[in-house]
PDB file of C-alpha atoms and ligand atoms in Angstrom:
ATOM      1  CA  UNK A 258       0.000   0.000   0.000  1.00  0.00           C
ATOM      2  CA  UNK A 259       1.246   3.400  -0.411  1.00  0.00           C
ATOM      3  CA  UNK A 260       1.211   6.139   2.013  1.00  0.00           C
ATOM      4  CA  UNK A 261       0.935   9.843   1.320  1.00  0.00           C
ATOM      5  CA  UNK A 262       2.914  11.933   4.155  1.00  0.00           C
ATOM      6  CA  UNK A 263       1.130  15.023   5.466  1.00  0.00           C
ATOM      7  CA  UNK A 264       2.206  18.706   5.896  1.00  0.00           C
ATOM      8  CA  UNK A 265      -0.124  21.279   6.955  1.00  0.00           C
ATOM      9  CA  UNK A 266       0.522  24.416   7.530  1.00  0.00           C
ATOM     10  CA  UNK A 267      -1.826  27.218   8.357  1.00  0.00           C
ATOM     11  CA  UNK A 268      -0.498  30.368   6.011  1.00  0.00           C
ATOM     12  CA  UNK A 269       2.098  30.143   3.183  1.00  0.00           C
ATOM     13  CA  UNK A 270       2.726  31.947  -0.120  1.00  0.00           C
ATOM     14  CA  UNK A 271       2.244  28.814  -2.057  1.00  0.00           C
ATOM     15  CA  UNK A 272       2.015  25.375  -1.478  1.00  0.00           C
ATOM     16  CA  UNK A 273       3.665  25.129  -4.880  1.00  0.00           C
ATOM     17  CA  UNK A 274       6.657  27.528  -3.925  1.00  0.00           C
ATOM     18  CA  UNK A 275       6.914  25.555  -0.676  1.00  0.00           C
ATOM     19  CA  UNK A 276       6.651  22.447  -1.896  1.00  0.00           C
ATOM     20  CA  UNK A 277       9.576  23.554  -4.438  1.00  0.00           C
ATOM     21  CA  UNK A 278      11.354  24.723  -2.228  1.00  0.00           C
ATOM     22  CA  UNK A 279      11.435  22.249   0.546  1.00  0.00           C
ATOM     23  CA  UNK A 280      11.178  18.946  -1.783  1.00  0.00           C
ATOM     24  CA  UNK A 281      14.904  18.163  -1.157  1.00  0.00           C
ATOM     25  CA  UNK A 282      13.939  17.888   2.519  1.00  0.00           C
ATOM     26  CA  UNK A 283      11.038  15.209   1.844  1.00  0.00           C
ATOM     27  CA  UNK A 284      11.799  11.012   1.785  1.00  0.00           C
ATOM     28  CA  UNK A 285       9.054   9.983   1.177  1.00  0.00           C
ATOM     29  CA  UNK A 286       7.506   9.260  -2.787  1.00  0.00           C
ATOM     30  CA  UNK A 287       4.607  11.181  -1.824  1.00  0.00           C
ATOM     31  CA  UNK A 288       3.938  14.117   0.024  1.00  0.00           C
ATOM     32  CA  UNK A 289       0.753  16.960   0.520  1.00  0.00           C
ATOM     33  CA  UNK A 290       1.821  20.162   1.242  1.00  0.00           C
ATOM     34  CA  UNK A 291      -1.683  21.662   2.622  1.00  0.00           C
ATOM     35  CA  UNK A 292      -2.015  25.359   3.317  1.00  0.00           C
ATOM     36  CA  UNK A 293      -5.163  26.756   5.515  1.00  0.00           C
ATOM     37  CA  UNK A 294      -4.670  30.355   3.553  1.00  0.00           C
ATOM     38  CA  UNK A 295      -2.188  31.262   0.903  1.00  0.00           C
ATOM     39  CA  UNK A 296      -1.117  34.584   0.945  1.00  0.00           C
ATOM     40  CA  UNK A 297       0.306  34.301  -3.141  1.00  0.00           C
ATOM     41  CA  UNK A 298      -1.476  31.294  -4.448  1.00  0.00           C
ATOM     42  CA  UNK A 299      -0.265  30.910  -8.463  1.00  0.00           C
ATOM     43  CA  UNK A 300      -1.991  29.560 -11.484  1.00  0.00           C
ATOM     44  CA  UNK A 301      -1.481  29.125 -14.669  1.00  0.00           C
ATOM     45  CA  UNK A 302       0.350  31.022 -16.994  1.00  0.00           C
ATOM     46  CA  UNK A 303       1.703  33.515 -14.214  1.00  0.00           C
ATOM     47  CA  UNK A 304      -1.817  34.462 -12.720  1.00  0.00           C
ATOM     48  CA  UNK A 305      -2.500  34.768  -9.072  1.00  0.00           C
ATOM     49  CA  UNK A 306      -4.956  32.186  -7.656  1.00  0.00           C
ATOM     50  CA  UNK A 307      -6.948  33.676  -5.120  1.00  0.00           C
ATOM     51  CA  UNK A 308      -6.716  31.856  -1.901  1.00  0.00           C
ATOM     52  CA  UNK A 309      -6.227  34.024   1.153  1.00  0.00           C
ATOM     53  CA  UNK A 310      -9.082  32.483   3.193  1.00  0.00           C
ATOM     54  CA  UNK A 311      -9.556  28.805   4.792  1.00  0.00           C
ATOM     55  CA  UNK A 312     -12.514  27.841   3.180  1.00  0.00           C
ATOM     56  CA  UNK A 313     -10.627  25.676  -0.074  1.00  0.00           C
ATOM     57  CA  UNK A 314      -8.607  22.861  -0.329  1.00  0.00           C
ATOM     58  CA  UNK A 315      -5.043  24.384  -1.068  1.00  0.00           C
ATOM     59  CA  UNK A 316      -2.618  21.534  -1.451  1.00  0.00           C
ATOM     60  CA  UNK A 317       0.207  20.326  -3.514  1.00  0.00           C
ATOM     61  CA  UNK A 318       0.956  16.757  -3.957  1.00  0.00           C
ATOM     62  CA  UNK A 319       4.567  16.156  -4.276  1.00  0.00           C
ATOM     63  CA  UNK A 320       5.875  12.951  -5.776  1.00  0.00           C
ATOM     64  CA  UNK A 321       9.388  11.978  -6.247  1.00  0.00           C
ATOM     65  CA  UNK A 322       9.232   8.979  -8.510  1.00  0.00           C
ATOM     66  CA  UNK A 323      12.063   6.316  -6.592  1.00  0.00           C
ATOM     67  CA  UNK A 324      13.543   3.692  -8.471  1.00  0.00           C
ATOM     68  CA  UNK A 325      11.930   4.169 -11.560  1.00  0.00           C
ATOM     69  CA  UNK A 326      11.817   6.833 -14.403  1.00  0.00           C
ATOM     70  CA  UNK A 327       8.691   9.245 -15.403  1.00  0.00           C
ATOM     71  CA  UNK A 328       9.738  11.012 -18.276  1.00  0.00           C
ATOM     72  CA  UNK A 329       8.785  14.282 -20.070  1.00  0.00           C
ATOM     73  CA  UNK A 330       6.360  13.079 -22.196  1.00  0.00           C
ATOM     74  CA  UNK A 331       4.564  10.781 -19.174  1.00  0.00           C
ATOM     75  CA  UNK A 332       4.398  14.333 -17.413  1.00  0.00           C
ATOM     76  CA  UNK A 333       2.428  15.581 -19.636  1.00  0.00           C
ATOM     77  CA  UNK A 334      -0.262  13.344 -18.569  1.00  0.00           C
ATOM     78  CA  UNK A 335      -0.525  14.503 -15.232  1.00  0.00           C
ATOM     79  CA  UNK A 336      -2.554  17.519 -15.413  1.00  0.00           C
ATOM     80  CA  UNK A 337      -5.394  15.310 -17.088  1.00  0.00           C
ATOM     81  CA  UNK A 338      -4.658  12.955 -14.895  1.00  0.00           C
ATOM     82  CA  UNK A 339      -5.352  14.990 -11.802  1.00  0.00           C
ATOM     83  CA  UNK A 340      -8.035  17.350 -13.283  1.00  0.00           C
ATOM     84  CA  UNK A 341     -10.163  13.605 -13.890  1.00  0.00           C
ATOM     85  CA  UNK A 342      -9.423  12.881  -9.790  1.00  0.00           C
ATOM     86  CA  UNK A 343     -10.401  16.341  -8.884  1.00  0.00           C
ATOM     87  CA  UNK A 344     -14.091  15.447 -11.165  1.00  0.00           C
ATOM     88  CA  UNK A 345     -14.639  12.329 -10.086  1.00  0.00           C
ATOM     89  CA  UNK A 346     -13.361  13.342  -5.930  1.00  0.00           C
ATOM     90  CA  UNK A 347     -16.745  16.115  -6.729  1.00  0.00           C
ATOM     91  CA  UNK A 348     -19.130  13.523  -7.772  1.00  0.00           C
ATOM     92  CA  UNK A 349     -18.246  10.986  -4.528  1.00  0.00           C
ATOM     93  CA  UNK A 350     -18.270  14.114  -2.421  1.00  0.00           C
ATOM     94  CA  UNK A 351     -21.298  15.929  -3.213  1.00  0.00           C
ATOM     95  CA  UNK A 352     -23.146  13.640  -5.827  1.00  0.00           C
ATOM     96  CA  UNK A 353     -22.614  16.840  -8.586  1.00  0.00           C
ATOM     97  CA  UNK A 354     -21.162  15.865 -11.927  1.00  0.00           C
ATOM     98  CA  UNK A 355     -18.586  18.762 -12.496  1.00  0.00           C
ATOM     99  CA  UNK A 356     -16.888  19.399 -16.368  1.00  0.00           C
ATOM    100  CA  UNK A 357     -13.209  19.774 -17.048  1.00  0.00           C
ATOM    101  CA  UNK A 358     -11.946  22.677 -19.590  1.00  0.00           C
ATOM    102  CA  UNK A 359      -8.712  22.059 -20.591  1.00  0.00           C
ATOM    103  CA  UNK A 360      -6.555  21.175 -19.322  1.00  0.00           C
ATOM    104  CA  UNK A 361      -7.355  20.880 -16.131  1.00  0.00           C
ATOM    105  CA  UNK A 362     -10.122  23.419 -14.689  1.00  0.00           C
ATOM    106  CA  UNK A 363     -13.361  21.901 -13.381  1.00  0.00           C
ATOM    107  CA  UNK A 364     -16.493  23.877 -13.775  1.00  0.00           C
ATOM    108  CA  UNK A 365     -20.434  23.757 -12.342  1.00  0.00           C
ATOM    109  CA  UNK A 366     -22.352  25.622 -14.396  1.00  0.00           C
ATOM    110  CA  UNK A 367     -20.055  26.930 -16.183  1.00  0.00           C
ATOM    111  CA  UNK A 368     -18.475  28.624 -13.603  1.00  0.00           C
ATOM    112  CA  UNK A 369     -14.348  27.356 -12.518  1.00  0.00           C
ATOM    113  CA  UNK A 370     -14.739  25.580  -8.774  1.00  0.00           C
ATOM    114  CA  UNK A 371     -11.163  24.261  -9.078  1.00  0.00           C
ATOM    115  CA  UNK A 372      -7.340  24.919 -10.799  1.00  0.00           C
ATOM    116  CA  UNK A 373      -4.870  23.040 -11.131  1.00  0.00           C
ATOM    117  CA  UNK A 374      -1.023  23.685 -11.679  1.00  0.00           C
ATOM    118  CA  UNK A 375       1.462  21.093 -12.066  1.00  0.00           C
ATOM    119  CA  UNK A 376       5.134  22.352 -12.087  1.00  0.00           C
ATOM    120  CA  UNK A 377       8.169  19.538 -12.846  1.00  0.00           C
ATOM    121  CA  UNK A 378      11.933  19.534 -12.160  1.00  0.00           C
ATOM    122  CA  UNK A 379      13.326  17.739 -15.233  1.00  0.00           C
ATOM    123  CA  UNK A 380      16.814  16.264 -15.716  1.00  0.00           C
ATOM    124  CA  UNK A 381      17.869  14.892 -19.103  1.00  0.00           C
ATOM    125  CA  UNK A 382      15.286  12.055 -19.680  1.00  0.00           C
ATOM    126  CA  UNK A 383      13.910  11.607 -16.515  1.00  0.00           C
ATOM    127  CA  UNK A 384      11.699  13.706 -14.215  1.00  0.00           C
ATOM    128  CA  UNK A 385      12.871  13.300 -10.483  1.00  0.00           C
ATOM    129  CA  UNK A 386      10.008  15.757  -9.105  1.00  0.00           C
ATOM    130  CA  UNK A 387       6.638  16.112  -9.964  1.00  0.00           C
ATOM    131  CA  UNK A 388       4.464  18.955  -8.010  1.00  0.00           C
ATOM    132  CA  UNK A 389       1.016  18.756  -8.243  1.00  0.00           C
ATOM    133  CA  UNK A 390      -1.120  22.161  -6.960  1.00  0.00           C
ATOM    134  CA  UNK A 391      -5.003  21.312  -6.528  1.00  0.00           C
ATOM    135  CA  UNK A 392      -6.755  24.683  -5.414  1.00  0.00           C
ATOM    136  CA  UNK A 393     -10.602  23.677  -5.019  1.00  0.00           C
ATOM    137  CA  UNK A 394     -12.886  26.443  -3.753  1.00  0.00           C
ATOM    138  CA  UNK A 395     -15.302  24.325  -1.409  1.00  0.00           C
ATOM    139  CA  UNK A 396     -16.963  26.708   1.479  1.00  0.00           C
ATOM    140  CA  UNK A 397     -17.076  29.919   0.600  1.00  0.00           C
ATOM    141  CA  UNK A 398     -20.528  31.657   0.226  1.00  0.00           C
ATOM    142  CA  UNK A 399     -19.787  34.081  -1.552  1.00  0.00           C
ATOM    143  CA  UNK A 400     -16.655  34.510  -3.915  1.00  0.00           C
ATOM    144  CA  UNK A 401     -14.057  37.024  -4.023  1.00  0.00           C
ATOM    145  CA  UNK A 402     -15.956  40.165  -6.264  1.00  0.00           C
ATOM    146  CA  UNK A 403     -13.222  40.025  -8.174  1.00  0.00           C
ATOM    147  CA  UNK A 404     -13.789  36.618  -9.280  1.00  0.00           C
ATOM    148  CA  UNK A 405     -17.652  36.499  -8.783  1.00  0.00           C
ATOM    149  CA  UNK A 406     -18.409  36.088 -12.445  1.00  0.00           C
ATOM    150  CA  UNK A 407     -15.977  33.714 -13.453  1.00  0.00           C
ATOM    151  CA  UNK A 408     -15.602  31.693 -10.011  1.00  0.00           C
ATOM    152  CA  UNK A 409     -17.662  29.649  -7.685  1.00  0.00           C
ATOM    153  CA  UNK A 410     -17.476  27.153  -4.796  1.00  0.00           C
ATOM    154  CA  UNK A 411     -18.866  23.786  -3.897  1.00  0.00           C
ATOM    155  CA  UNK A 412     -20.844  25.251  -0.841  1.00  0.00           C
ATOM    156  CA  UNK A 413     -22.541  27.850  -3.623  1.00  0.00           C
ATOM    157  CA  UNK A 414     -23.562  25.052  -5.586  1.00  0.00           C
ATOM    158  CA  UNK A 415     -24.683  22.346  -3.643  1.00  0.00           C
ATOM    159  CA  UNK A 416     -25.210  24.162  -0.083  1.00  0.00           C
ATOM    160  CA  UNK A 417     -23.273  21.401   1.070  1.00  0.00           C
ATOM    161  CA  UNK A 418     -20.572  22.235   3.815  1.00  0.00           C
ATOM    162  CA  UNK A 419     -17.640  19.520   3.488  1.00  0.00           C
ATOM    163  CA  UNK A 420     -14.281  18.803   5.483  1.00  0.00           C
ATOM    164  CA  UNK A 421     -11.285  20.181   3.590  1.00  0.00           C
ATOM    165  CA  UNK A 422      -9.112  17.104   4.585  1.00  0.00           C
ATOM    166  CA  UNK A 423     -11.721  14.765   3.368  1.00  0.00           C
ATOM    167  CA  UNK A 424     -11.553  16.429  -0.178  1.00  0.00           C
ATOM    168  CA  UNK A 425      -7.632  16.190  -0.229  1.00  0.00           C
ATOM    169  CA  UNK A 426      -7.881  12.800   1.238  1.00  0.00           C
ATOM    170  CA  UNK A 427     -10.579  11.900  -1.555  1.00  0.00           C
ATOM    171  CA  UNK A 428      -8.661  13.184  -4.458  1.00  0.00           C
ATOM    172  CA  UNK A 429      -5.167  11.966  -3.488  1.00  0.00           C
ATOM    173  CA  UNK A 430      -6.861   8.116  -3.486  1.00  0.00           C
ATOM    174  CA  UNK A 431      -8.338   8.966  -6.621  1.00  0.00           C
ATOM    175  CA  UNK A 432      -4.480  10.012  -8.059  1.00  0.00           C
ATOM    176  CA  UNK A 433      -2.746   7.299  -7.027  1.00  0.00           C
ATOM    177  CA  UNK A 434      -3.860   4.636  -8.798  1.00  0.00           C
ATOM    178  CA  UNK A 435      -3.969   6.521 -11.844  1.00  0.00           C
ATOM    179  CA  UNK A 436      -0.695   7.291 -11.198  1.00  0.00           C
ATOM    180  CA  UNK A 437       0.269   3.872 -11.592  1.00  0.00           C
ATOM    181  CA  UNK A 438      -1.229   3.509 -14.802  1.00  0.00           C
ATOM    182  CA  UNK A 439       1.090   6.481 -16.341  1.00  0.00           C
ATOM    183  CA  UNK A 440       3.764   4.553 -14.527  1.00  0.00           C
ATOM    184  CA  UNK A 441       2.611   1.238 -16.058  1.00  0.00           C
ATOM    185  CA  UNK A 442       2.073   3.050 -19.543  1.00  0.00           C
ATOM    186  CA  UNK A 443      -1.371   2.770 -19.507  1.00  0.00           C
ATOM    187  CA  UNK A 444      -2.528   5.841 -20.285  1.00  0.00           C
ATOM    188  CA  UNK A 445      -6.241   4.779 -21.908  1.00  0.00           C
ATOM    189  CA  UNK A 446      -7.743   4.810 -18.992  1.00  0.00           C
ATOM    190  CA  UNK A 447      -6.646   8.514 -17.430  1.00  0.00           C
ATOM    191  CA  UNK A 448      -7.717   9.965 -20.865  1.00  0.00           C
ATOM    192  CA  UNK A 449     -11.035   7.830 -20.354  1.00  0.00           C
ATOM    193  CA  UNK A 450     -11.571   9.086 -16.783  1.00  0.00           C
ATOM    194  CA  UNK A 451     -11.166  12.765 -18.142  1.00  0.00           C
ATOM    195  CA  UNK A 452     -13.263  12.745 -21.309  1.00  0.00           C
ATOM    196  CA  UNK A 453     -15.904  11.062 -18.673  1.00  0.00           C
ATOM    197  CA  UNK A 454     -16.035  14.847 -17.255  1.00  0.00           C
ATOM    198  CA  UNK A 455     -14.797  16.488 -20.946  1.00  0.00           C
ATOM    199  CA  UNK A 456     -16.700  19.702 -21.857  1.00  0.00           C
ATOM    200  CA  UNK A 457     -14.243  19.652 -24.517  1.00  0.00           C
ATOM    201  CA  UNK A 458     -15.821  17.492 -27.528  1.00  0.00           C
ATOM    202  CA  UNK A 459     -17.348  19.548 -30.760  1.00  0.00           C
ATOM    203  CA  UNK A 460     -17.729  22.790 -29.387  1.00  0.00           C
ATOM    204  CA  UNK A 461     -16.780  25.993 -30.296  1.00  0.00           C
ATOM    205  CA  UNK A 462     -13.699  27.752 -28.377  1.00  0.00           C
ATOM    206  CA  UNK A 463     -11.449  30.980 -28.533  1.00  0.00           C
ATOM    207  CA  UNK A 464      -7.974  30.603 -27.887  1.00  0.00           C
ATOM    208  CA  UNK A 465      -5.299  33.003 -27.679  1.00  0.00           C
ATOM    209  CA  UNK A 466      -1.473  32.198 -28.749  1.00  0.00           C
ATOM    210  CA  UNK A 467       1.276  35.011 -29.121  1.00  0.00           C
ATOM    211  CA  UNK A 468      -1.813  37.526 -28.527  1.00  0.00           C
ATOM    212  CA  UNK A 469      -3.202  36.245 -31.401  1.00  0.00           C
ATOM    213  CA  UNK A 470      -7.178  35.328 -30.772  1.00  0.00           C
ATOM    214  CA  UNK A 471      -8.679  32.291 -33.209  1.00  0.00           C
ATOM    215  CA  UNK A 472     -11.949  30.580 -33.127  1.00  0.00           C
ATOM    216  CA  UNK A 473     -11.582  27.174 -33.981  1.00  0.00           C
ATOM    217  CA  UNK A 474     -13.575  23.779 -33.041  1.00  0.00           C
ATOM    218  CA  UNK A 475     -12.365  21.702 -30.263  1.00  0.00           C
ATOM    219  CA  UNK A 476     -12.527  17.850 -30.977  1.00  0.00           C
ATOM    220  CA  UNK A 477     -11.293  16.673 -27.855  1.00  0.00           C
ATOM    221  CA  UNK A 478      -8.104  15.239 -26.252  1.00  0.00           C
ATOM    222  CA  UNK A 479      -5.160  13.097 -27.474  1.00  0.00           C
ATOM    223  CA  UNK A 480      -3.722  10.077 -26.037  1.00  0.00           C
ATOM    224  CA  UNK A 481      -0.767  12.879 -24.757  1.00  0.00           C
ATOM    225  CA  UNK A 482      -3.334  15.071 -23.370  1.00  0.00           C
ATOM    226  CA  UNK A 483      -2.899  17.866 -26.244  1.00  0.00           C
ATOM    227  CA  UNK A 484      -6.329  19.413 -27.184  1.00  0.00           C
ATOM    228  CA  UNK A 485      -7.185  18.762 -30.867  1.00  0.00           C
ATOM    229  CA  UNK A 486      -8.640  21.406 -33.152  1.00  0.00           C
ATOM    230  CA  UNK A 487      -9.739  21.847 -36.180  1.00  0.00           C
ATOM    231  CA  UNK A 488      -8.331  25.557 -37.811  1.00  0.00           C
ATOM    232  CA  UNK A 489      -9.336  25.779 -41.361  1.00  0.00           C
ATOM    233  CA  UNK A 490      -9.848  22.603 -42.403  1.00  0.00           C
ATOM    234  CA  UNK A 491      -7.179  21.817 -40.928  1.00  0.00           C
ATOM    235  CA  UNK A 492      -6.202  19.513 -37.836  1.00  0.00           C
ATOM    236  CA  UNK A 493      -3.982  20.991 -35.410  1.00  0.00           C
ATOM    237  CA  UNK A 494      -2.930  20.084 -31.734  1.00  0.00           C
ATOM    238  CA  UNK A 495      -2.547  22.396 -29.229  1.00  0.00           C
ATOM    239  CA  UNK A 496       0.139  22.112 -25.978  1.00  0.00           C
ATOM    240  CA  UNK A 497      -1.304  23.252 -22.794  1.00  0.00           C
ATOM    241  CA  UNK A 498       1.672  25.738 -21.747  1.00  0.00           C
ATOM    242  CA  UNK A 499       1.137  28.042 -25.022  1.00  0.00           C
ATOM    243  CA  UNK A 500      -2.284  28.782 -25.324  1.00  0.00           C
ATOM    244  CA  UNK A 501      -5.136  30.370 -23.136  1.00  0.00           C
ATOM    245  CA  UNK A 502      -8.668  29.299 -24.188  1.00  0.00           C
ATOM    246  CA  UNK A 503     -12.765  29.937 -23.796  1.00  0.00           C
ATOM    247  CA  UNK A 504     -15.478  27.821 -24.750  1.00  0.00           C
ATOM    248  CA  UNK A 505     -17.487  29.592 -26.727  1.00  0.00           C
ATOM    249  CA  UNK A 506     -21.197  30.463 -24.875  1.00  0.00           C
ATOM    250  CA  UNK A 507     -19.726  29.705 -21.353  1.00  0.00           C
TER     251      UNK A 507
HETATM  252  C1  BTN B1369      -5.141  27.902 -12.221  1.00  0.00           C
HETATM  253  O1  BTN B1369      -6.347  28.001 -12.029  1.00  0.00           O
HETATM  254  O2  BTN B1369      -4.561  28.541 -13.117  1.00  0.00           O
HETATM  255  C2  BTN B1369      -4.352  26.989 -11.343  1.00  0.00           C
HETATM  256  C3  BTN B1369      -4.576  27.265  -9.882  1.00  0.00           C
HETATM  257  C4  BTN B1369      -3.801  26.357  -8.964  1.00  0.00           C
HETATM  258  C5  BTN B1369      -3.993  26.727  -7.527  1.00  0.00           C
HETATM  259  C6  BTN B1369      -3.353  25.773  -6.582  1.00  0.00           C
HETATM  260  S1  BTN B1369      -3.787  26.093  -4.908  1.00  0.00           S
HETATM  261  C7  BTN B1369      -2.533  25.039  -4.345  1.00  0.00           C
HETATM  262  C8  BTN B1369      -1.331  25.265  -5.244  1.00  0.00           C
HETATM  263  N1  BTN B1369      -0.553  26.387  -4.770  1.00  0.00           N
HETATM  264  C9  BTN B1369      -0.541  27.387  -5.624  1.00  0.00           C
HETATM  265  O3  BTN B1369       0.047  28.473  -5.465  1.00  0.00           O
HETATM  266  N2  BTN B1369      -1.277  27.087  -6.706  1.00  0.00           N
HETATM  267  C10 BTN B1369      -1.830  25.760  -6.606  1.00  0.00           C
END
């Protein structure tokens, strides 16, 4: 059986930027690195994550693969990977079936409830740390105005008031045996898992690349987790560090 060692702490920057930083200190293959606030919680593409009260799950899981190799390419899987064990920890939690934009946000009704950002420490071939930063918001009742149009929370949508360690707890047994199926090479059933939550198949979406804007038709995910398009007749595949997208009508 595997065992997840526990950190929590009750106010950091960043799990992320702890977890980074403090990785070398950590034996164990897997570690969660739980914050109660986050003063400077990070997304994506160098945006701040707004997390500066106690009612999310604010956690990084940090896995340091040990005696065996996850590659660059395997990486690459791990954003889908957790964004399908963040949807699937929602629907054991609060019986609510959640969607995933990709890569990894999960909506309810069309607003974002959770973001994920994965950040890697590669060396040649082989990727020796893997940090994976969950921020779900789960009890607020009302949002931060200046996410109130684009943001929600679990609590908002379900008026269901849940444990924060339960939802880490959840999600972290979801990873972990999907986990072993990127180890094991079988990816099938992570992209499975995440087009089981997809909001990503035939519709309409804007993305943006080089601040250049282009509406295009989303066809869904590859077996590497790239989002496929179609752009002018054309089929095209897009990496998740290069582009910033919206579905169309959402
Ligand atoms: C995004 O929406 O762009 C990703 C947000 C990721 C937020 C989580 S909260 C825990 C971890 N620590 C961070 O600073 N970010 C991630």
């Amino acid at each position: 059986m595997q065992t997840i060692r526990y950190i929590r702490l009750e106010g950091l920057d960043s799990t992320n930027t702890y977890a980074k930083n403090n990785a070398h200190t950590f034996t164990d293959e897997f570690t969660v690195v739980q914050a109660d606030v986050q003063y400077r919680g990070r997304g994506r593409l160098d945006r701040t994550f707004i997390s500066d009260t106690s009612d999310g799950a604010w956690f990084s899981l940090v896995i340091k693969p040990k005696d065996y190799v996850i590659t660059p390419e395997q990486v690459m899987l791990m954003p889908i990977m957790a964004g399908a064990a963040v949807a699937e920890g929602i629907s054991q939690m609060y019986d609510i079936k959640s969607g995933i934009k990709w890569p990894n946000d999960v909506l309810i009704n069309n607003k974002k409830v959770c973001g994920i950002l994965c950040e890697t420490q590669t060396m040649q071939n082989s990727v020796p740390l893997i940090v994976i930063g969950i921020g779900i918001n789960m009890n607020q009742t009302v949002m931060h105005p200046d996410i109130s149009d684009i943001a929600t929370s679990m609590r908002i949508e379900t008026a269901m008031e849940m444990p924060v360690e339960c939802m880490i707890q959840n999600i972290c047994g979801n990873i972990l045996p999907l986990y072993d199926k990127i180890k094991q090479e079988q990816t099938a059933c992570i992209i499975n898992k995440w087009n089981e939550y997809s909001l990503m198949n035939n519709v309409a979406i804007t993305y943006i690349k080089e601040q250049v804007l282009y509406n295009v038709l989303s066809k869904g995910i590859d077996m590497d987790g790239r989002l496929v398009i179609e752009q002018n007749g054309a089929t095209k595949r897009l990496d998740s560090n290069e582009v910033r997208l919206k579905i169309q009508g959402v």
